[in-house]
Short mmCIF file of C-alpha atoms in Angstrom, two decimals:
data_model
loop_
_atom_site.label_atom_id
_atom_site.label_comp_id
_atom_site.label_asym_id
_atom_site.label_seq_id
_atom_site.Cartn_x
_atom_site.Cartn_y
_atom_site.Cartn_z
CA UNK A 1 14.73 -26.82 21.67
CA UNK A 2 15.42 -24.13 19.62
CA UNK A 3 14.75 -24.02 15.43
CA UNK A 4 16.45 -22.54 12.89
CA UNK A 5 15.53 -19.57 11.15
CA UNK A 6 14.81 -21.70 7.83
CA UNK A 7 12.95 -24.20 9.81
CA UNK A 8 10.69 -21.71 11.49
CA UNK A 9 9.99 -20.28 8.34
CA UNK A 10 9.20 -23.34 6.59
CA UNK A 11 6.44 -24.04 9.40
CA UNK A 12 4.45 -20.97 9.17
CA UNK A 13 4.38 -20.89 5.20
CA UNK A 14 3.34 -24.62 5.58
CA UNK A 15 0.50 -23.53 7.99
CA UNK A 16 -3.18 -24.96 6.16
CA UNK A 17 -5.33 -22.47 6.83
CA UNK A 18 -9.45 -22.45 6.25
CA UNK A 19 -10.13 -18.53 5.69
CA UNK A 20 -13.36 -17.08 5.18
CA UNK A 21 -14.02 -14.78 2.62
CA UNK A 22 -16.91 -11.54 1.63
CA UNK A 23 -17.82 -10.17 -1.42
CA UNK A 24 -17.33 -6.24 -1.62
CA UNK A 25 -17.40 -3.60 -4.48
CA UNK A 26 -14.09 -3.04 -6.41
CA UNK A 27 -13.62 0.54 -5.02
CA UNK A 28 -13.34 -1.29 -1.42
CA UNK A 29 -11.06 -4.11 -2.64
CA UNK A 30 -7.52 -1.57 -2.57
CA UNK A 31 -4.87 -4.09 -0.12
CA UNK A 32 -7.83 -7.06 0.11
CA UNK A 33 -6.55 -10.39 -1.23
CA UNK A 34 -8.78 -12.00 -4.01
CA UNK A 35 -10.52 -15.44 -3.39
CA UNK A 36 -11.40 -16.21 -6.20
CA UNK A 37 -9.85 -16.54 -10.32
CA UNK A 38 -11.36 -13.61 -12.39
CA UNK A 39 -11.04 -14.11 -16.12
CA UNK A 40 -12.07 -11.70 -18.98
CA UNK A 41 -15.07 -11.28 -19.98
CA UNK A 42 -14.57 -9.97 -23.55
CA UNK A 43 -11.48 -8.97 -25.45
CA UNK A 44 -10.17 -5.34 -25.21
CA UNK A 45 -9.92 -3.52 -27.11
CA UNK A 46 -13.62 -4.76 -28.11
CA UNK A 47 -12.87 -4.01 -31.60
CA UNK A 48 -10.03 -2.42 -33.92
CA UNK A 49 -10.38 1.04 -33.40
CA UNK A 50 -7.45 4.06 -33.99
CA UNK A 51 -5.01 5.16 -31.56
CA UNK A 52 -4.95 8.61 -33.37
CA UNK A 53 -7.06 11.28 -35.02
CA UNK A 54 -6.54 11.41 -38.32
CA UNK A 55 -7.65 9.04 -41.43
CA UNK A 56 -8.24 5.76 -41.92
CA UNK A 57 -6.87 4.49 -45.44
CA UNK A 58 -5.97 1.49 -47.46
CA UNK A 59 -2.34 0.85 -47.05
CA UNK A 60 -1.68 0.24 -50.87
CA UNK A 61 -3.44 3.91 -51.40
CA UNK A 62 -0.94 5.27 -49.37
CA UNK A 63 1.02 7.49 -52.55
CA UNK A 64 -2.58 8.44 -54.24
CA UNK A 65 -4.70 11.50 -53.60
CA UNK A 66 -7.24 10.62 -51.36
CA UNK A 67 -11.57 11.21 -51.28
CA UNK A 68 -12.65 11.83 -47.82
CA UNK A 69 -16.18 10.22 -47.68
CA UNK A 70 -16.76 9.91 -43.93
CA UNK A 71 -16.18 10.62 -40.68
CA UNK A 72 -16.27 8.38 -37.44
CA UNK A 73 -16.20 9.20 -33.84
CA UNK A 74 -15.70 7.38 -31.10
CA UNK A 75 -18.55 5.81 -29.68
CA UNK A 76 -20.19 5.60 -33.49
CA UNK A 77 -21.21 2.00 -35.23
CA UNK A 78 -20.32 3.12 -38.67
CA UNK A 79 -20.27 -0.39 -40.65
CA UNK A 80 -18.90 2.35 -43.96
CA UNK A 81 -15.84 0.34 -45.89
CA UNK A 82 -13.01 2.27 -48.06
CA UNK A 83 -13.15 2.05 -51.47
CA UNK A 84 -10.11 2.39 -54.03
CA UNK A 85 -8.69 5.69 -53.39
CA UNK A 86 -10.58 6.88 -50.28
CA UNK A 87 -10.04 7.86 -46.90
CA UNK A 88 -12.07 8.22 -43.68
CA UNK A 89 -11.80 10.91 -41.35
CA UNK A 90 -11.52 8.80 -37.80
CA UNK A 91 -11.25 9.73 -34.42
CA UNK A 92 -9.05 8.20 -31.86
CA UNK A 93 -11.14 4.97 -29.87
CA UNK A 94 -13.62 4.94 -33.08
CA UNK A 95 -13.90 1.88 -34.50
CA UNK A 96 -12.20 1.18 -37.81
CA UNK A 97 -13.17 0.33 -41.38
CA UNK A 98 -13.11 -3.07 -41.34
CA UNK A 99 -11.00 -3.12 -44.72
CA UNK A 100 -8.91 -0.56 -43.63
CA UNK A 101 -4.89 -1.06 -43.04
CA UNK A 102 -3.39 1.89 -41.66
CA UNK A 103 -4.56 5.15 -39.61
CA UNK A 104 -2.62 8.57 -40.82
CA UNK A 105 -2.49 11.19 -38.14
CA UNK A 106 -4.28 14.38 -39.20
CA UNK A 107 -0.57 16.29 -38.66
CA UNK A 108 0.81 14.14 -42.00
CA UNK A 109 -1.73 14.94 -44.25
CA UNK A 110 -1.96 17.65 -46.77
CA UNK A 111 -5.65 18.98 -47.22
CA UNK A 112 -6.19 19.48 -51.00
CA UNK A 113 -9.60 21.03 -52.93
CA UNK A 114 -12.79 19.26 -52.97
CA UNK A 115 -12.63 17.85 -49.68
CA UNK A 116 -9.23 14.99 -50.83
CA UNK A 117 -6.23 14.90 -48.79
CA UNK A 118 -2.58 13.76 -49.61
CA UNK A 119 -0.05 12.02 -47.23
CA UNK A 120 3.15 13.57 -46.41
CA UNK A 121 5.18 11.11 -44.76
CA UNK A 122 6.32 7.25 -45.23
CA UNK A 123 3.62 4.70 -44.37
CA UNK A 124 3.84 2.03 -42.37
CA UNK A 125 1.05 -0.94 -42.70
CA UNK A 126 -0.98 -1.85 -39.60
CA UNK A 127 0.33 2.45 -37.88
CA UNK A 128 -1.70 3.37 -35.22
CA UNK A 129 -3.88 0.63 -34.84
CA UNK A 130 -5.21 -0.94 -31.73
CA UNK A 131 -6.35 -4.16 -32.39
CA UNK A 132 -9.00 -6.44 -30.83
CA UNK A 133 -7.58 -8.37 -27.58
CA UNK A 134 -4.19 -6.63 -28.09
CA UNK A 135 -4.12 -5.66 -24.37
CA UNK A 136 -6.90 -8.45 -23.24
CA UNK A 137 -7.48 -11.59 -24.44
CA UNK A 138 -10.98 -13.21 -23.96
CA UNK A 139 -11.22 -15.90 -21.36
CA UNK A 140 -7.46 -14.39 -20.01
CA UNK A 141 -6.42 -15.02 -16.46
CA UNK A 142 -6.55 -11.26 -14.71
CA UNK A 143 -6.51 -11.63 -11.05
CA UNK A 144 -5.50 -15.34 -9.37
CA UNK A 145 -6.67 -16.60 -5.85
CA UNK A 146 -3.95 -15.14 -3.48
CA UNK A 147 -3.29 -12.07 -5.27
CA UNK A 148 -3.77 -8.11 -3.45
CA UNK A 149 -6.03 -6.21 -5.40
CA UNK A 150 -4.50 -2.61 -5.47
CA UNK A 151 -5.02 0.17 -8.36
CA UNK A 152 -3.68 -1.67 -11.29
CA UNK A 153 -5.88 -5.00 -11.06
CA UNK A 154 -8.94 -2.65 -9.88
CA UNK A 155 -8.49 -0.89 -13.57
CA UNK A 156 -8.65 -4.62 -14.97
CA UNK A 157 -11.92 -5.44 -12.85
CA UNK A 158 -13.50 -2.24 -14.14
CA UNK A 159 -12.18 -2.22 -17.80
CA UNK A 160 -14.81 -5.87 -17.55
CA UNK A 161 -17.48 -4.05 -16.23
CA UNK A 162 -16.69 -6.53 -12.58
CA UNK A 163 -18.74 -4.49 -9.77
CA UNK A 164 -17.77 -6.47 -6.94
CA UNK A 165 -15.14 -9.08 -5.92
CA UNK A 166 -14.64 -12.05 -3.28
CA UNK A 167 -12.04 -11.28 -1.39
CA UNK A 168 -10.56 -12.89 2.19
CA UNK A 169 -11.78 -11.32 5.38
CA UNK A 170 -8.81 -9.71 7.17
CA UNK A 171 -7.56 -11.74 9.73
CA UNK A 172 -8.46 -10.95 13.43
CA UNK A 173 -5.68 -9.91 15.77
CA UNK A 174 -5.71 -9.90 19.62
CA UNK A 175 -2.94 -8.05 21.21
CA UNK A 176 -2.69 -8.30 24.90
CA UNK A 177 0.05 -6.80 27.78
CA UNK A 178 1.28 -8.76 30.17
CA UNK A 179 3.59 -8.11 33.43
CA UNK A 180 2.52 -5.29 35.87
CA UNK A 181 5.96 -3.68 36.04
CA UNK A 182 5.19 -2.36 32.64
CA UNK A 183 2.43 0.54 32.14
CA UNK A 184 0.22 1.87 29.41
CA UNK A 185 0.96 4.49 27.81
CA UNK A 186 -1.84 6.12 28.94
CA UNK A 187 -1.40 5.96 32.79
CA UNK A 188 0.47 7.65 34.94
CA UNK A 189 3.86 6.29 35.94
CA UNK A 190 6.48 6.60 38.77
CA UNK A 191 10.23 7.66 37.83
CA UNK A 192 10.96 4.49 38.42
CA UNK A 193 8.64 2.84 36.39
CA UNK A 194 8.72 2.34 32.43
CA UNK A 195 5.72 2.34 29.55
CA UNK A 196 5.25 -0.57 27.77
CA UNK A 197 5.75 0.00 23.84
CA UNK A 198 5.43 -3.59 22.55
CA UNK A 199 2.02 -3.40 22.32
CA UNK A 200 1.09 -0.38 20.55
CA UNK A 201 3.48 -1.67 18.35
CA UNK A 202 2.11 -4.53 17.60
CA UNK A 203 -1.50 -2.84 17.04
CA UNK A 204 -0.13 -0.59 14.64
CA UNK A 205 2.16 -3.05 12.83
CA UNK A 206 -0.60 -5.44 12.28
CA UNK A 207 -3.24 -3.05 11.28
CA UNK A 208 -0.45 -1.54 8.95
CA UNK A 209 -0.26 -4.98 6.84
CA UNK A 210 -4.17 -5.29 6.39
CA UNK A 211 -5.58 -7.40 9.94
CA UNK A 212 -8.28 -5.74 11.95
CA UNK A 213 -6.93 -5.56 15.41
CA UNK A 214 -8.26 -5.65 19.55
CA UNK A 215 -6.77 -4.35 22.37
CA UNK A 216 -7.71 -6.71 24.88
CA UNK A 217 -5.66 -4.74 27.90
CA UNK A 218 -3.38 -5.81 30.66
CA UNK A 219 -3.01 -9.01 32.03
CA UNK A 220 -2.48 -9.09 35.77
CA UNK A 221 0.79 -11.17 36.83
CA UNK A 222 -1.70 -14.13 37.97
CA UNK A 223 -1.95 -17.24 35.87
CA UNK A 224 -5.99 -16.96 36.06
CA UNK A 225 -6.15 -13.74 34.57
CA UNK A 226 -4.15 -14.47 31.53
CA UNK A 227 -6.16 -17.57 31.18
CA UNK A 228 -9.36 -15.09 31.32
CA UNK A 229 -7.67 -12.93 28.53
CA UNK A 230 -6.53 -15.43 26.39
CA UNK A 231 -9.86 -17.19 26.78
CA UNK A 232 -11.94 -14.13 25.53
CA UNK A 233 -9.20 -13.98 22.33
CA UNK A 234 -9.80 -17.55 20.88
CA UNK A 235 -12.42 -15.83 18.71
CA UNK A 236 -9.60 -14.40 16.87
CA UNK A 237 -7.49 -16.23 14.04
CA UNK A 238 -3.65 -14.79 15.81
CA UNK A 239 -3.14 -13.57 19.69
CA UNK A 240 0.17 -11.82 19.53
CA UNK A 241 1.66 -11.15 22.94
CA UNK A 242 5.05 -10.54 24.58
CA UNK A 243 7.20 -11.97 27.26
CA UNK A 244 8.09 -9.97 30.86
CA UNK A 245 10.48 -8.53 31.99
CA UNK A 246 12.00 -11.73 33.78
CA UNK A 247 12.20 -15.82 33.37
CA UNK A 248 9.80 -15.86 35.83
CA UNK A 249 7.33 -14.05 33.39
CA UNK A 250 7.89 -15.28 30.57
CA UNK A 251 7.30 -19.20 32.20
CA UNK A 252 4.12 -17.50 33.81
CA UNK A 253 2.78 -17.01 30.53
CA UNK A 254 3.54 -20.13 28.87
CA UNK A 255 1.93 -22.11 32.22
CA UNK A 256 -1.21 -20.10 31.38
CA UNK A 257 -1.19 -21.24 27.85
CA UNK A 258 -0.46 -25.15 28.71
CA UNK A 259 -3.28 -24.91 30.83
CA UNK A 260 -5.41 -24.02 28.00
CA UNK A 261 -4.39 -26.94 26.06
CA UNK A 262 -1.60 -25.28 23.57
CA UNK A 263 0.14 -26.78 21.10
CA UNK A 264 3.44 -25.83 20.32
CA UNK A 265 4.62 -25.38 16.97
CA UNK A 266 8.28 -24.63 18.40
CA UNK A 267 9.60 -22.47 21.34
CA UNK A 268 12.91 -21.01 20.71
CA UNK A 269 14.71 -19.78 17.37
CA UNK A 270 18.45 -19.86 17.18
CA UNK A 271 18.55 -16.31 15.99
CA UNK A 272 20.07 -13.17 17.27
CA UNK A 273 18.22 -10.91 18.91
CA UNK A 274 14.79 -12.67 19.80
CA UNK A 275 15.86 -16.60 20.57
CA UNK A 276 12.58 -16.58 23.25
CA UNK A 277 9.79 -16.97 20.77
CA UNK A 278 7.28 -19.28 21.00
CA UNK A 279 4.93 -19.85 18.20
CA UNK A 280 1.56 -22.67 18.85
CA UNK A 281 -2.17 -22.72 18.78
CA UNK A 282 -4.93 -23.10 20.75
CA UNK A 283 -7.64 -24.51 19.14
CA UNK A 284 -7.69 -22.90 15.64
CA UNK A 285 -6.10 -19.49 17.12
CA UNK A 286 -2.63 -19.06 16.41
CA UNK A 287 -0.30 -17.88 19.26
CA UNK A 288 2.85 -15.48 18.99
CA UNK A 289 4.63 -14.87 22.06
CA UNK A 290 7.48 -12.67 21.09
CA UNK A 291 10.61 -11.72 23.36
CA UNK A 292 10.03 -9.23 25.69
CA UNK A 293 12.93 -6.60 24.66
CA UNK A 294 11.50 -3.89 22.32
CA UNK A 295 13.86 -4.01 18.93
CA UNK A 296 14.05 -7.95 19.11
CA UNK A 297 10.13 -8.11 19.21
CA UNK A 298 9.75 -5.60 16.42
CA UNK A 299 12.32 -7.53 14.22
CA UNK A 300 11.32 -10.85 15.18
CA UNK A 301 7.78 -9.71 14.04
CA UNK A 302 9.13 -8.30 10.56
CA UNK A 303 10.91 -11.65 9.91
CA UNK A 304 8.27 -14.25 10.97
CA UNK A 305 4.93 -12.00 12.22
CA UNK A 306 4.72 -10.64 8.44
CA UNK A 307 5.25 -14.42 7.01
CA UNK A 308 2.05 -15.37 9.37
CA UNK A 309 -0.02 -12.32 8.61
CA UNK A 310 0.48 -13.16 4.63
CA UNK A 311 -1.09 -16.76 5.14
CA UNK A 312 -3.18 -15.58 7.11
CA UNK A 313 -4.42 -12.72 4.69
CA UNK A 314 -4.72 -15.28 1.89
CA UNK A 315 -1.56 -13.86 0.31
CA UNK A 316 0.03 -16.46 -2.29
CA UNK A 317 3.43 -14.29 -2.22
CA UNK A 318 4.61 -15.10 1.37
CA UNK A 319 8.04 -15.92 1.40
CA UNK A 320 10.53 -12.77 2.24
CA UNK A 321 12.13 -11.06 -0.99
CA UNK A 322 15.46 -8.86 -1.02
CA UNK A 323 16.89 -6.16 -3.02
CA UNK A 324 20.58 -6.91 -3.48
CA UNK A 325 23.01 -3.61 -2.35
CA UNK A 326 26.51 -3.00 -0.80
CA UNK A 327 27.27 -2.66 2.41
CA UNK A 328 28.62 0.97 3.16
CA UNK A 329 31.12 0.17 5.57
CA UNK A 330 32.64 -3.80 6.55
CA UNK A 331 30.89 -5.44 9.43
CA UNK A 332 31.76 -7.74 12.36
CA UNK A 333 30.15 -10.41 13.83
CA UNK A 334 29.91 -13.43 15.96
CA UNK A 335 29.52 -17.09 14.35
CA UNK A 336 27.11 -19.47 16.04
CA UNK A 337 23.37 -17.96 15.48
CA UNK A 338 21.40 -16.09 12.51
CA UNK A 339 21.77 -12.35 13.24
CA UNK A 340 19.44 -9.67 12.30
CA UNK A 341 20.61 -6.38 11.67
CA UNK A 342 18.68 -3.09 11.61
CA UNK A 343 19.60 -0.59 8.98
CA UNK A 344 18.71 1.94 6.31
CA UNK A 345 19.09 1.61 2.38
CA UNK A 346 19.33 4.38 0.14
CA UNK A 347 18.94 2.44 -2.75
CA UNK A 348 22.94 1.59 -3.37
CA UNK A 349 23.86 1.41 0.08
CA UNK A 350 23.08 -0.34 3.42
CA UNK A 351 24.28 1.26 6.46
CA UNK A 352 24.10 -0.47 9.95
CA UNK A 353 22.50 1.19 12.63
CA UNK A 354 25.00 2.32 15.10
CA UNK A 355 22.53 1.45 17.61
CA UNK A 356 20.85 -2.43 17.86
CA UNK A 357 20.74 -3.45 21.46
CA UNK A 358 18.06 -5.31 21.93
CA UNK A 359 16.28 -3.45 24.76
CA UNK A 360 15.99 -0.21 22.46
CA UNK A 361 13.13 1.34 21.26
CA UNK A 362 14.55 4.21 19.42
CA UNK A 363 16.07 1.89 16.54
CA UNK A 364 13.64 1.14 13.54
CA UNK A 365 12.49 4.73 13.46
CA UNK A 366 15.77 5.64 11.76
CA UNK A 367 15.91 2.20 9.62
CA UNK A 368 13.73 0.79 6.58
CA UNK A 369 15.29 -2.62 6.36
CA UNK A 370 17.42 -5.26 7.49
CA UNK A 371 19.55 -7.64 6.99
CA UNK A 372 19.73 -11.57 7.86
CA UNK A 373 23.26 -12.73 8.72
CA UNK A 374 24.31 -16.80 8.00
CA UNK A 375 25.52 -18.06 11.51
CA UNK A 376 28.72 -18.61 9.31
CA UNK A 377 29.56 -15.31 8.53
CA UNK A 378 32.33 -13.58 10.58
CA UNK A 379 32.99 -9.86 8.24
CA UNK A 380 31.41 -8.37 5.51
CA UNK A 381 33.80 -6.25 4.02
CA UNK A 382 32.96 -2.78 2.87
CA UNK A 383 31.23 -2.68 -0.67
CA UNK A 384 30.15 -6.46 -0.25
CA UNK A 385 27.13 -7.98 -1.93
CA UNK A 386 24.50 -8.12 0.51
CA UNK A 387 20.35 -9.13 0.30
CA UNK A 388 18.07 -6.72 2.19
CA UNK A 389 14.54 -6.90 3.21
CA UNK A 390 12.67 -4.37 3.68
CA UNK A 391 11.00 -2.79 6.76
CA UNK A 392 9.31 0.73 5.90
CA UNK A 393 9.58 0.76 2.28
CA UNK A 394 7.82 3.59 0.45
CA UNK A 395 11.28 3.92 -1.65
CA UNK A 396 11.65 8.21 -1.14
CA UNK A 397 14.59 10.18 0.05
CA UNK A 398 14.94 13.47 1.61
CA UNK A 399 18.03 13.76 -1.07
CA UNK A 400 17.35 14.74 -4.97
CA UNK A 401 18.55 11.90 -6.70
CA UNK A 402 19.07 11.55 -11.06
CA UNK A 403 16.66 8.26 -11.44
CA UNK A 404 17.13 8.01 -15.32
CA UNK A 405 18.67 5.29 -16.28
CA UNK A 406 21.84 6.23 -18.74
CA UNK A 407 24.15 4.34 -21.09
#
């Protein structure tokens, strides 16, 4: 019987999963997801040190003439302390007098004879001073199990002097074809036969979110040899496959998984397009056998497929997010089942693709999100509130847009 869209949802985030993890150096760990709770190792800044060049002076000196008695660079451990009526020269990252109360930069002084200086400007107590832990606290949370290391947290890693990090192994995907009617992309078809795109989509798409991925090949339409294929897959944590052409396919694939002891985890969501999905394991190898039609496999995939591949990457965030827009023009639809519909965002506006059958291939090349429908809804009217998720989202346009944000 077929689920909901909610309930499907709510069993693959409630999946418990036993991953394995590896240990690799930071430079390695860009899109990995960290297995482990890193915590600072010292404070930084390390010390109070100046976030100019310039002087380092006692804030109540601030209207006197000024004796310049040292200088410190960065890098130096000059233990030196100001007294009454002195300055340091300092340079920015050295480490400050420890009586010290303010930094001048070297732009709002006024050099005088025999090496004293004058301020120009007002003085504020505590300018221009980094101070110890400001930016890191000792003993401070950085990176949580479950988060993706990318460029930020790699700069916290290294500003600890962390070489190497234990992240989750990516998650190994088996793709297979099935139906004979359908051929490769690389072989040579009839006019009146078709190529099969499912699966180098699916390759792609999961190798695209972070799994490494294996092309097991074709099945033949014989319940044996997809019982051979998905036998030599149970290795793997996810087999992703699609259904034929026909009924008669479809139930030819599912016999060969019975047979093989699978468990279903449901068959059939009440969603438009892609109600034909079964989702089950064999073993400890997760099964996705998405509809056979090209766009309903691709967006069943981006609503559930990417909610499996996070749990199964180790990912803590796994549940879909939205960026609310308007809808460009109103929109008509059928009440009964959960629609998803394929469309592109600008960043204001989401505009439906004129073409969504669910046959088509063409679609998502022109789209970078979606939108999920309540079985409810009948119209959204033009300029309507609506949540999208995302699909290709590196957030450019071919179109110059003003970005600043204005009163």
């Amino acid at each position: 019987m077929a689920i909901n869209v909610q309930t499907a949802i709510e069993i693959i985030s409630n999946l418990t999963l036993d991953l394995n993890f590896e240990i690799i150096p930071i430079e390695n760990a860009s899109g990995r997801i960290s297995a482990e709770e890193i915590f600072a190792t010292s404070f930084l800044p390390k010390f109070d040190n100046s976030a100019m060049d310039g002087y380092a002076i006692i804030y109540e000196d601030k209207d006197n003439e000024l004796n310049v008695i040292d200088t410190i660079f960065a890098g130096d451990n000059n233990n030196k302390l100001l007294e009454k009526n002195t300055c340091i020269k300092i340079m920015t990252g050295a480490k400050m007098p420890n009586n010290s109360t303010a930094i001048i930069p070297k732009e709002d002084i006024e050099e005088l004879n025999d090496n004293k200086i004058r301020i120009l400007k007002n003085v504020k107590e505590s300018q221009h001073i980094r101070y110890i832990g400001e930016d890191i606290k000792l003993n401070e949370l950085l990176i949580n199990i479950g988060d993706e290391i990318n460029f930020s947290k790699i700069t916290l890693l290294a500003s600890q002097g962390i070489s190497h990090i234990k992240v989750y192994q990516k998650p190994k995907v088996v793709v297979f074809a099935s139906g004979e009617e359908l051929k490769l992309h690389y072989e040579k078809i009839e006019s009146f036969q078709i190529y099969n795109s499912n699966t180098p989509t699916f390759i792609s798409r999961a190798k695209e979110l972070g799994c490494e991925v294996v092309f097991m090949g074709q099945a033949k339409d014989t319940i044996e040899d997809i019982k051979n294929l998905v036998n030599n897959s149970l290795n793997a944590d996810l087999i992703i496959t699609s259904g034929g052409v026909s009924v008669g396919d479809a139930d030819f694939t599912k016999e060969a998984f019975y047979e093989l002891g699978f468990e279903t985890l449901f068959d059939g969501i009440n969603v438009k397009p892609g109600k034909p999905t079964v989702f089950g394991k064999i073993n400890n190898t997760y099964i996705l056998n998405l509809p056979g039609n090209p766009l309903a496999s691709a967006l069943i995939f981006e609503m559930f497929g990417k909610i499996l591949i996070q749990k199964l990457l180790g990912e803590k965030n796994i549940y879909p997010n939205y960026i609310l827009g308007k809808i460009k023009d109103s929109f008509f639809t059928k009440k009964g089942k959960t629609t998803l519909i394929p469309g592109f965002f600008d960043g204001e506006y989401f505009e439906v693709s004129q073409k969504r059958s669910p046959g088509m291939v063409s679609v998502l090349n022109s789209c970078n999100s979606m939108i999920c429908i309540d079985n409810e809804v009948e119209k959204l009217e033009k300029d309507s509130l609506i949540k999208i998720l995302p699909i290709n989202w590196k957030f450019f346009s071919d179109i110059k847009k003003d970005f600043l944000t204005h009163e």
